[in-house]
Amino acid sequence: MVGRARNVAWSVGALVLLLGGCDTLATDRTPERVKDGRAELGLAVTGHPTPGSLAATEHVLARLRARDAEGLARRAEQGGRTQRAAEDWVERWGDAAQHTATADFGPDGKAAASVAVRFSGAPAPMTLLLAPEDEDDPYNDRFVVVLGDDGAR
């Protein structure tokens, strides 16, 4: 009787571990920062970014570092030349983005953000203008980058 109870207890324990472990084994718990390359950025920050403006800046830098114009275009304010502008930015800043950088967040606040990014070894800073992702709710702290002429220099 004791042996049978022990076998049942072992079986139930194994079943609990198996079923409980399914979610753990099936779910990728890798942090987004590691998946999208932001964890590898050598980035120092000055000024007062919001969590959303810092995340948007990190995404832009990770896409530039990966030379991923398509990914950069997805993080950008949509317009007529978004893909071409993203390609220009990758061409202009892709080499510089391989180095460490300092992002200086301007005092624009939550409704918009201006970020001067200085790459080590690059003569001029890259200026990012971040706009609210949802213009109807500018204070939701989610931003897109405005791809202007800065990338074409």
Tab-separated table of N, CA and C in Angstrom:
chain	number	residue	atom	x	y	z
A	1	MET	N	0.812	-1.197	0.000
A	1	MET	CA	0.000	0.000	0.000
A	1	MET	C	0.855	1.260	0.000
A	2	VAL	N	1.944	1.243	0.809
A	2	VAL	CA	2.827	2.403	0.873
A	2	VAL	C	3.515	2.603	-0.473
A	3	GLY	N	3.936	1.547	-1.102
A	3	GLY	CA	4.593	1.620	-2.405
A	3	GLY	C	3.671	2.190	-3.468
A	4	ARG	N	2.414	1.787	-3.425
A	4	ARG	CA	1.454	2.293	-4.417
A	4	ARG	C	1.193	3.781	-4.199
A	5	ALA	N	1.073	4.205	-2.941
A	5	ALA	CA	0.854	5.620	-2.631
A	5	ALA	C	2.057	6.448	-3.091
A	6	ARG	N	3.256	5.883	-2.884
A	6	ARG	CA	4.457	6.594	-3.316
A	6	ARG	C	4.475	6.731	-4.842
A	7	ASN	N	4.104	5.674	-5.557
A	7	ASN	CA	4.062	5.723	-7.020
A	7	ASN	C	3.041	6.739	-7.511
A	8	VAL	N	1.879	6.793	-6.852
A	8	VAL	CA	0.848	7.772	-7.220
A	8	VAL	C	1.367	9.183	-6.963
A	9	ALA	N	2.025	9.385	-5.811
A	9	ALA	CA	2.565	10.707	-5.478
A	9	ALA	C	3.618	11.120	-6.510
A	10	TRP	N	4.506	10.209	-6.901
A	10	TRP	CA	5.514	10.504	-7.905
A	10	TRP	C	4.862	10.826	-9.248
A	11	SER	N	3.852	10.079	-9.599
A	11	SER	CA	3.152	10.308	-10.871
A	11	SER	C	2.467	11.667	-10.883
A	12	VAL	N	1.795	11.983	-9.774
A	12	VAL	CA	1.118	13.284	-9.689
A	12	VAL	C	2.154	14.410	-9.723
A	13	GLY	N	3.249	14.240	-8.995
A	13	GLY	CA	4.312	15.253	-8.996
A	13	GLY	C	4.892	15.458	-10.379
A	14	ALA	N	5.147	14.368	-11.069
A	14	ALA	CA	5.698	14.456	-12.418
A	14	ALA	C	4.714	15.140	-13.362
A	15	LEU	N	3.438	14.828	-13.218
A	15	LEU	CA	2.412	15.441	-14.052
A	15	LEU	C	2.328	16.942	-13.794
A	16	VAL	N	2.363	17.337	-12.524
A	16	VAL	CA	2.333	18.765	-12.177
A	16	VAL	C	3.540	19.477	-12.769
A	17	LEU	N	4.725	18.896	-12.622
A	17	LEU	CA	5.923	19.501	-13.195
A	17	LEU	C	5.847	19.588	-14.706
A	18	LEU	N	5.359	18.532	-15.329
A	18	LEU	CA	5.257	18.510	-16.776
A	18	LEU	C	4.286	19.570	-17.270
A	19	LEU	N	3.101	19.605	-16.683
A	19	LEU	CA	2.096	20.589	-17.120
A	19	LEU	C	2.482	22.004	-16.733
A	20	GLY	N	3.042	22.152	-15.561
A	20	GLY	CA	3.467	23.481	-15.129
A	20	GLY	C	4.642	23.986	-15.936
A	21	GLY	N	5.498	23.092	-16.362
A	21	GLY	CA	6.671	23.474	-17.123
A	21	GLY	C	6.391	23.752	-18.579
A	22	CYS	N	5.243	23.329	-19.087
A	22	CYS	CA	4.936	23.538	-20.501
A	22	CYS	C	4.965	25.012	-20.859
A	23	ASP	N	4.350	25.833	-20.022
A	23	ASP	CA	4.315	27.256	-20.306
A	23	ASP	C	5.718	27.843	-20.232
A	24	THR	N	6.483	27.404	-19.275
A	24	THR	CA	7.840	27.907	-19.124
A	24	THR	C	8.700	27.515	-20.310
A	25	LEU	N	8.562	26.294	-20.766
A	25	LEU	CA	9.377	25.838	-21.879
A	25	LEU	C	8.920	26.402	-23.215
A	26	ALA	N	7.632	26.653	-23.350
A	26	ALA	CA	7.081	27.101	-24.624
A	26	ALA	C	7.152	28.613	-24.800
A	27	THR	N	7.381	29.360	-23.741
A	27	THR	CA	7.356	30.810	-23.821
A	27	THR	C	8.776	31.359	-23.826
A	28	ASP	N	9.080	32.147	-24.817
A	28	ASP	CA	10.376	32.803	-24.895
A	28	ASP	C	10.348	34.007	-23.968
A	29	ARG	N	11.121	33.967	-22.929
A	29	ARG	CA	11.143	35.052	-21.949
A	29	ARG	C	12.356	35.973	-22.126
A	30	THR	N	12.932	35.955	-23.308
A	30	THR	CA	14.051	36.844	-23.587
A	30	THR	C	13.544	38.277	-23.584
A	31	PRO	N	14.192	39.155	-22.816
A	31	PRO	CA	13.743	40.549	-22.786
A	31	PRO	C	13.784	41.186	-24.163
A	32	GLU	N	12.844	42.051	-24.441
A	32	GLU	CA	12.781	42.740	-25.734
A	32	GLU	C	14.086	43.478	-26.022
A	33	ARG	N	14.727	44.044	-24.998
A	33	ARG	CA	15.980	44.781	-25.182
A	33	ARG	C	17.058	43.889	-25.792
A	34	VAL	N	17.027	42.606	-25.460
A	34	VAL	CA	18.008	41.675	-26.013
A	34	VAL	C	17.596	41.266	-27.420
A	35	LYS	N	16.318	40.985	-27.617
A	35	LYS	CA	15.829	40.550	-28.931
A	35	LYS	C	16.058	41.588	-30.016
A	36	ASP	N	15.806	42.857	-29.706
A	36	ASP	CA	15.886	43.870	-30.752
A	36	ASP	C	17.213	44.616	-30.797
A	37	GLY	N	18.191	44.180	-30.005
A	37	GLY	CA	19.524	44.744	-30.102
A	37	GLY	C	19.806	45.929	-29.206
A	38	ARG	N	18.818	46.406	-28.446
A	38	ARG	CA	19.046	47.586	-27.616
A	38	ARG	C	19.979	47.306	-26.448
A	39	ALA	N	20.054	46.064	-25.992
A	39	ALA	CA	20.915	45.737	-24.859
A	39	ALA	C	22.389	45.872	-25.226
A	40	GLU	N	22.716	45.805	-26.493
A	40	GLU	CA	24.100	45.881	-26.944
A	40	GLU	C	24.576	47.300	-27.188
A	41	LEU	N	23.697	48.287	-27.069
A	41	LEU	CA	24.082	49.662	-27.341
A	41	LEU	C	24.991	50.182	-26.235
A	42	GLY	N	26.084	50.812	-26.630
A	42	GLY	CA	26.928	51.513	-25.671
A	42	GLY	C	26.405	52.940	-25.594
A	43	LEU	N	25.350	53.149	-24.825
A	43	LEU	CA	24.653	54.438	-24.827
A	43	LEU	C	24.692	55.080	-23.457
A	44	ALA	N	25.170	56.316	-23.412
A	44	ALA	CA	25.084	57.139	-22.211
A	44	ALA	C	23.972	58.159	-22.450
A	45	VAL	N	23.294	58.565	-21.386
A	45	VAL	CA	22.150	59.458	-21.517
A	45	VAL	C	22.348	60.678	-20.627
A	46	THR	N	22.082	61.853	-21.196
A	46	THR	CA	22.057	63.088	-20.417
A	46	THR	C	20.709	63.751	-20.647
A	47	GLY	N	20.368	64.672	-19.792
A	47	GLY	CA	19.059	65.324	-19.884
A	47	GLY	C	18.024	64.518	-19.137
A	48	HIS	N	16.781	64.709	-19.500
A	48	HIS	CA	15.684	64.054	-18.786
A	48	HIS	C	14.725	63.383	-19.757
A	49	PRO	N	15.098	62.198	-20.248
A	49	PRO	CA	14.175	61.491	-21.139
A	49	PRO	C	13.018	60.886	-20.355
A	50	THR	N	11.922	60.683	-21.044
A	50	THR	CA	10.836	59.885	-20.480
A	50	THR	C	11.131	58.437	-20.867
A	51	PRO	N	10.496	57.469	-20.229
A	51	PRO	CA	10.714	56.089	-20.664
A	51	PRO	C	10.413	55.883	-22.149
A	52	GLY	N	9.366	56.534	-22.641
A	52	GLY	CA	9.000	56.382	-24.054
A	52	GLY	C	9.990	57.020	-25.003
A	53	SER	N	10.497	58.207	-24.664
A	53	SER	CA	11.460	58.859	-25.556
A	53	SER	C	12.790	58.117	-25.549
A	54	LEU	N	13.182	57.583	-24.401
A	54	LEU	CA	14.409	56.786	-24.343
A	54	LEU	C	14.252	55.502	-25.158
A	55	ALA	N	13.121	54.833	-25.026
A	55	ALA	CA	12.888	53.600	-25.792
A	55	ALA	C	12.903	53.875	-27.294
A	56	ALA	N	12.275	54.958	-27.727
A	56	ALA	CA	12.257	55.290	-29.156
A	56	ALA	C	13.666	55.581	-29.657
A	57	THR	N	14.449	56.301	-28.868
A	57	THR	CA	15.831	56.607	-29.245
A	57	THR	C	16.651	55.327	-29.339
A	58	GLU	N	16.496	54.447	-28.361
A	58	GLU	CA	17.210	53.172	-28.390
A	58	GLU	C	16.838	52.352	-29.615
A	59	HIS	N	15.555	52.342	-29.975
A	59	HIS	CA	15.123	51.594	-31.167
A	59	HIS	C	15.771	52.162	-32.427
A	60	VAL	N	15.809	53.480	-32.544
A	60	VAL	CA	16.436	54.098	-33.715
A	60	VAL	C	17.907	53.720	-33.779
A	61	LEU	N	18.610	53.831	-32.654
A	61	LEU	CA	20.038	53.515	-32.642
A	61	LEU	C	20.297	52.036	-32.945
A	62	ALA	N	19.448	51.164	-32.422
A	62	ALA	CA	19.607	49.732	-32.703
A	62	ALA	C	19.376	49.436	-34.181
A	63	ARG	N	18.395	50.086	-34.796
A	63	ARG	CA	18.139	49.875	-36.220
A	63	ARG	C	19.283	50.426	-37.057
A	64	LEU	N	19.844	51.587	-36.669
A	64	LEU	CA	20.988	52.128	-37.394
A	64	LEU	C	22.193	51.206	-37.258
A	65	ARG	N	22.407	50.712	-36.054
A	65	ARG	CA	23.545	49.815	-35.807
A	65	ARG	C	23.427	48.536	-36.641
A	66	ALA	N	22.204	48.031	-36.775
A	66	ALA	CA	21.960	46.820	-37.573
A	66	ALA	C	21.864	47.128	-39.061
A	67	ARG	N	21.942	48.410	-39.412
A	67	ARG	CA	21.780	48.866	-40.805
A	67	ARG	C	20.449	48.384	-41.382
A	68	ASP	N	19.420	48.507	-40.581
A	68	ASP	CA	18.086	48.007	-40.902
A	68	ASP	C	17.166	49.169	-41.270
A	69	ALA	N	17.202	49.568	-42.543
A	69	ALA	CA	16.378	50.694	-42.996
A	69	ALA	C	14.894	50.373	-42.889
A	70	GLU	N	14.521	49.144	-43.181
A	70	GLU	CA	13.108	48.757	-43.101
A	70	GLU	C	12.599	48.857	-41.658
A	71	GLY	N	13.381	48.376	-40.710
A	71	GLY	CA	13.004	48.465	-39.299
A	71	GLY	C	12.949	49.905	-38.828
A	72	LEU	N	13.875	50.737	-39.312
A	72	LEU	CA	13.863	52.162	-38.965
A	72	LEU	C	12.610	52.827	-39.524
A	73	ALA	N	12.244	52.483	-40.748
A	73	ALA	CA	11.049	53.069	-41.359
A	73	ALA	C	9.789	52.705	-40.572
A	74	ARG	N	9.759	51.494	-39.993
A	74	ARG	CA	8.600	51.099	-39.183
A	74	ARG	C	8.489	51.923	-37.913
A	75	ARG	N	9.608	52.449	-37.393
A	75	ARG	CA	9.608	53.257	-36.166
A	75	ARG	C	9.444	54.740	-36.469
A	76	ALA	N	9.236	55.072	-37.744
A	76	ALA	CA	9.196	56.471	-38.163
A	76	ALA	C	7.777	56.950	-38.399
A	77	GLU	N	7.651	58.276	-38.350
A	77	GLU	CA	6.398	58.916	-38.720
A	77	GLU	C	6.181	58.619	-40.204
A	78	GLN	N	5.007	58.161	-40.544
A	78	GLN	CA	4.759	57.740	-41.920
A	78	GLN	C	4.496	58.940	-42.815
A	79	GLY	N	5.100	58.890	-43.974
A	79	GLY	CA	4.940	59.952	-44.951
A	79	GLY	C	5.328	59.422	-46.313
A	80	GLY	N	5.417	60.293	-47.285
A	80	GLY	CA	5.683	59.885	-48.652
A	80	GLY	C	7.041	59.265	-48.889
A	81	ARG	N	8.081	59.755	-48.195
A	81	ARG	CA	9.448	59.287	-48.458
A	81	ARG	C	10.028	58.519	-47.281
A	82	THR	N	9.230	57.912	-46.467
A	82	THR	CA	9.716	57.291	-45.244
A	82	THR	C	10.784	56.237	-45.518
A	83	GLN	N	10.554	55.313	-46.420
A	83	GLN	CA	11.529	54.252	-46.689
A	83	GLN	C	12.820	54.832	-47.238
A	84	ARG	N	12.717	55.757	-48.184
A	84	ARG	CA	13.926	56.362	-48.765
A	84	ARG	C	14.678	57.165	-47.706
A	85	ALA	N	13.955	57.887	-46.858
A	85	ALA	CA	14.604	58.650	-45.789
A	85	ALA	C	15.314	57.713	-44.816
A	86	ALA	N	14.699	56.592	-44.502
A	86	ALA	CA	15.327	55.610	-43.613
A	86	ALA	C	16.604	55.066	-44.237
A	87	GLU	N	16.576	54.801	-45.529
A	87	GLU	CA	17.774	54.330	-46.223
A	87	GLU	C	18.876	55.390	-46.171
A	88	ASP	N	18.495	56.666	-46.344
A	88	ASP	CA	19.471	57.759	-46.243
A	88	ASP	C	20.089	57.817	-44.850
A	89	TRP	N	19.263	57.655	-43.822
A	89	TRP	CA	19.766	57.686	-42.447
A	89	TRP	C	20.730	56.535	-42.197
A	90	VAL	N	20.386	55.344	-42.668
A	90	VAL	CA	21.265	54.186	-42.474
A	90	VAL	C	22.586	54.412	-43.210
A	91	GLU	N	22.526	54.963	-44.408
A	91	GLU	CA	23.744	55.247	-45.154
A	91	GLU	C	24.600	56.283	-44.437
A	92	ARG	N	23.960	57.320	-43.926
A	92	ARG	CA	24.686	58.423	-43.275
A	92	ARG	C	25.207	58.030	-41.897
A	93	TRP	N	24.410	57.330	-41.085
A	93	TRP	CA	24.747	57.105	-39.688
A	93	TRP	C	25.081	55.657	-39.337
A	94	GLY	N	24.985	54.740	-40.282
A	94	GLY	CA	25.223	53.325	-39.997
A	94	GLY	C	26.614	53.029	-39.462
A	95	ASP	N	27.644	53.650	-40.064
A	95	ASP	CA	29.006	53.420	-39.579
A	95	ASP	C	29.197	54.017	-38.190
A	96	ALA	N	28.722	55.228	-37.983
A	96	ALA	CA	28.875	55.896	-36.685
A	96	ALA	C	28.153	55.123	-35.584
A	97	ALA	N	27.025	54.518	-35.919
A	97	ALA	CA	26.217	53.799	-34.924
A	97	ALA	C	26.899	52.528	-34.423
A	98	GLN	N	28.006	52.148	-35.036
A	98	GLN	CA	28.744	50.982	-34.562
A	98	GLN	C	29.564	51.314	-33.311
A	99	HIS	N	29.642	52.591	-32.968
A	99	HIS	CA	30.440	53.058	-31.831
A	99	HIS	C	29.528	53.472	-30.678
A	100	THR	N	30.144	53.739	-29.539
A	100	THR	CA	29.368	54.213	-28.388
A	100	THR	C	28.787	55.581	-28.686
A	101	ALA	N	27.742	55.925	-27.961
A	101	ALA	CA	27.051	57.186	-28.210
A	101	ALA	C	26.565	57.801	-26.907
A	102	THR	N	26.342	59.104	-26.965
A	102	THR	CA	25.707	59.833	-25.871
A	102	THR	C	24.469	60.499	-26.437
A	103	ALA	N	23.346	60.262	-25.811
A	103	ALA	CA	22.083	60.877	-26.230
A	103	ALA	C	21.746	61.979	-25.236
A	104	ASP	N	21.673	63.210	-25.729
A	104	ASP	CA	21.348	64.365	-24.891
A	104	ASP	C	19.912	64.770	-25.187
A	105	PHE	N	19.040	64.549	-24.214
A	105	PHE	CA	17.617	64.827	-24.380
A	105	PHE	C	17.341	66.282	-24.042
A	106	GLY	N	16.743	66.980	-25.004
A	106	GLY	CA	16.408	68.383	-24.810
A	106	GLY	C	15.203	68.547	-23.904
A	107	PRO	N	14.910	69.790	-23.547
A	107	PRO	CA	13.837	70.081	-22.583
A	107	PRO	C	12.442	70.161	-23.186
A	108	ASP	N	12.202	69.523	-24.325
A	108	ASP	CA	10.924	69.669	-25.017
A	108	ASP	C	9.744	69.130	-24.219
A	109	GLY	N	9.955	68.159	-23.381
A	109	GLY	CA	8.854	67.620	-22.591
A	109	GLY	C	8.231	66.405	-23.220
A	110	LYS	N	7.020	66.070	-22.747
A	110	LYS	CA	6.372	64.834	-23.190
A	110	LYS	C	5.728	64.937	-24.566
A	111	ALA	N	5.303	66.119	-24.970
A	111	ALA	CA	4.576	66.234	-26.232
A	111	ALA	C	5.489	66.057	-27.444
A	112	ALA	N	6.773	66.288	-27.297
A	112	ALA	CA	7.751	66.078	-28.359
A	112	ALA	C	9.106	65.970	-27.685
A	113	ALA	N	10.056	65.411	-28.366
A	113	ALA	CA	11.390	65.284	-27.788
A	113	ALA	C	12.430	65.538	-28.863
A	114	SER	N	13.446	66.265	-28.482
A	114	SER	CA	14.582	66.509	-29.345
A	114	SER	C	15.787	65.852	-28.695
A	115	VAL	N	16.516	65.060	-29.476
A	115	VAL	CA	17.637	64.305	-28.931
A	115	VAL	C	18.851	64.524	-29.833
A	116	ALA	N	19.943	65.007	-29.239
A	116	ALA	CA	21.204	65.128	-29.964
A	116	ALA	C	22.044	63.907	-29.611
A	117	VAL	N	22.361	63.095	-30.610
A	117	VAL	CA	23.138	61.880	-30.389
A	117	VAL	C	24.543	62.120	-30.926
A	118	ARG	N	25.513	61.963	-30.042
A	118	ARG	CA	26.913	62.119	-30.419
A	118	ARG	C	27.578	60.741	-30.386
A	119	PHE	N	28.004	60.286	-31.550
A	119	PHE	CA	28.716	59.013	-31.654
A	119	PHE	C	30.202	59.279	-31.460
A	120	SER	N	30.874	58.401	-30.729
A	120	SER	CA	32.313	58.593	-30.556
A	120	SER	C	32.983	58.458	-31.923
A	121	GLY	N	33.843	59.426	-32.231
A	121	GLY	CA	34.536	59.423	-33.507
A	121	GLY	C	33.817	60.153	-34.624
A	122	ALA	N	32.548	60.499	-34.445
A	122	ALA	CA	31.804	61.219	-35.486
A	122	ALA	C	31.950	62.726	-35.251
A	123	PRO	N	32.174	63.495	-36.307
A	123	PRO	CA	32.408	64.927	-36.133
A	123	PRO	C	31.169	65.737	-35.749
A	124	ALA	N	30.004	65.281	-36.169
A	124	ALA	CA	28.783	66.061	-35.917
A	124	ALA	C	27.743	65.194	-35.225
A	125	PRO	N	26.895	65.814	-34.412
A	125	PRO	CA	25.837	65.020	-33.775
A	125	PRO	C	24.699	64.723	-34.745
A	126	MET	N	24.001	63.648	-34.471
A	126	MET	CA	22.785	63.302	-35.196
A	126	MET	C	21.632	63.843	-34.357
A	127	THR	N	20.725	64.556	-34.981
A	127	THR	CA	19.587	65.112	-34.256
A	127	THR	C	18.343	64.304	-34.550
A	128	LEU	N	17.718	63.819	-33.480
A	128	LEU	CA	16.456	63.094	-33.612
A	128	LEU	C	15.328	63.993	-33.148
A	129	LEU	N	14.271	64.025	-33.904
A	129	LEU	CA	13.039	64.666	-33.462
A	129	LEU	C	12.026	63.549	-33.272
A	130	LEU	N	11.547	63.418	-32.055
A	130	LEU	CA	10.561	62.385	-31.743
A	130	LEU	C	9.203	63.041	-31.605
A	131	ALA	N	8.222	62.494	-32.286
A	131	ALA	CA	6.856	63.013	-32.251
A	131	ALA	C	5.954	61.979	-31.584
A	132	PRO	N	4.862	62.441	-30.968
A	132	PRO	CA	3.934	61.483	-30.351
A	132	PRO	C	3.405	60.493	-31.392
A	133	GLU	N	3.334	59.229	-31.005
A	133	GLU	CA	2.820	58.194	-31.895
A	133	GLU	C	1.351	58.440	-32.230
A	134	ASP	N	0.593	58.918	-31.261
A	134	ASP	CA	-0.821	59.207	-31.442
A	134	ASP	C	-1.033	60.695	-31.204
A	135	GLU	N	-1.233	61.441	-32.278
A	135	GLU	CA	-1.377	62.894	-32.154
A	135	GLU	C	-2.607	63.290	-31.331
A	136	ASP	N	-3.614	62.416	-31.268
A	136	ASP	CA	-4.801	62.714	-30.463
A	136	ASP	C	-4.537	62.540	-28.976
A	137	ASP	N	-3.489	61.806	-28.633
A	137	ASP	CA	-3.114	61.588	-27.234
A	137	ASP	C	-1.609	61.789	-27.095
A	138	PRO	N	-1.154	63.059	-27.169
A	138	PRO	CA	0.284	63.318	-27.203
A	138	PRO	C	1.015	62.990	-25.902
A	139	TYR	N	0.303	62.734	-24.825
A	139	TYR	CA	0.958	62.478	-23.545
A	139	TYR	C	0.968	61.001	-23.162
A	140	ASN	N	0.824	60.108	-24.141
A	140	ASN	CA	0.844	58.680	-23.825
A	140	ASN	C	2.259	58.114	-23.778
A	141	ASP	N	3.278	58.940	-24.013
A	141	ASP	CA	4.691	58.581	-23.895
A	141	ASP	C	5.119	57.497	-24.876
A	142	ARG	N	4.550	57.508	-26.067
A	142	ARG	CA	4.986	56.616	-27.149
A	142	ARG	C	5.337	57.507	-28.331
A	143	PHE	N	6.529	57.316	-28.872
A	143	PHE	CA	7.043	58.218	-29.890
A	143	PHE	C	7.448	57.489	-31.160
A	144	VAL	N	7.431	58.254	-32.261
A	144	VAL	CA	7.999	57.835	-33.535
A	144	VAL	C	9.055	58.869	-33.885
A	145	VAL	N	10.001	58.470	-34.701
A	145	VAL	CA	11.045	59.412	-35.127
A	145	VAL	C	10.605	60.097	-36.411
A	146	VAL	N	10.914	61.377	-36.509
A	146	VAL	CA	10.638	62.134	-37.735
A	146	VAL	C	11.917	62.084	-38.560
A	147	LEU	N	11.860	61.397	-39.681
A	147	LEU	CA	13.035	61.248	-40.536
A	147	LEU	C	13.079	62.432	-41.508
A	148	GLY	N	13.881	63.425	-41.159
A	148	GLY	CA	14.011	64.606	-41.990
A	148	GLY	C	15.311	64.597	-42.756
A	149	ASP	N	15.811	65.774	-43.022
A	149	ASP	CA	17.019	65.922	-43.832
A	149	ASP	C	18.303	65.572	-43.077
A	150	ASP	N	18.242	65.421	-41.761
A	150	ASP	CA	19.450	65.184	-40.989
A	150	ASP	C	20.193	63.942	-41.462
A	151	GLY	N	19.486	62.941	-41.887
A	151	GLY	CA	20.131	61.710	-42.327
A	151	GLY	C	20.805	61.813	-43.673
A	152	ALA	N	20.436	62.804	-44.452
A	152	ALA	CA	20.969	62.927	-45.803
A	152	ALA	C	22.264	63.710	-45.854
A	153	ARG	N	22.692	64.311	-44.770
A	153	ARG	CA	23.913	65.112	-44.782
A	153	ARG	C	25.140	64.293	-45.047
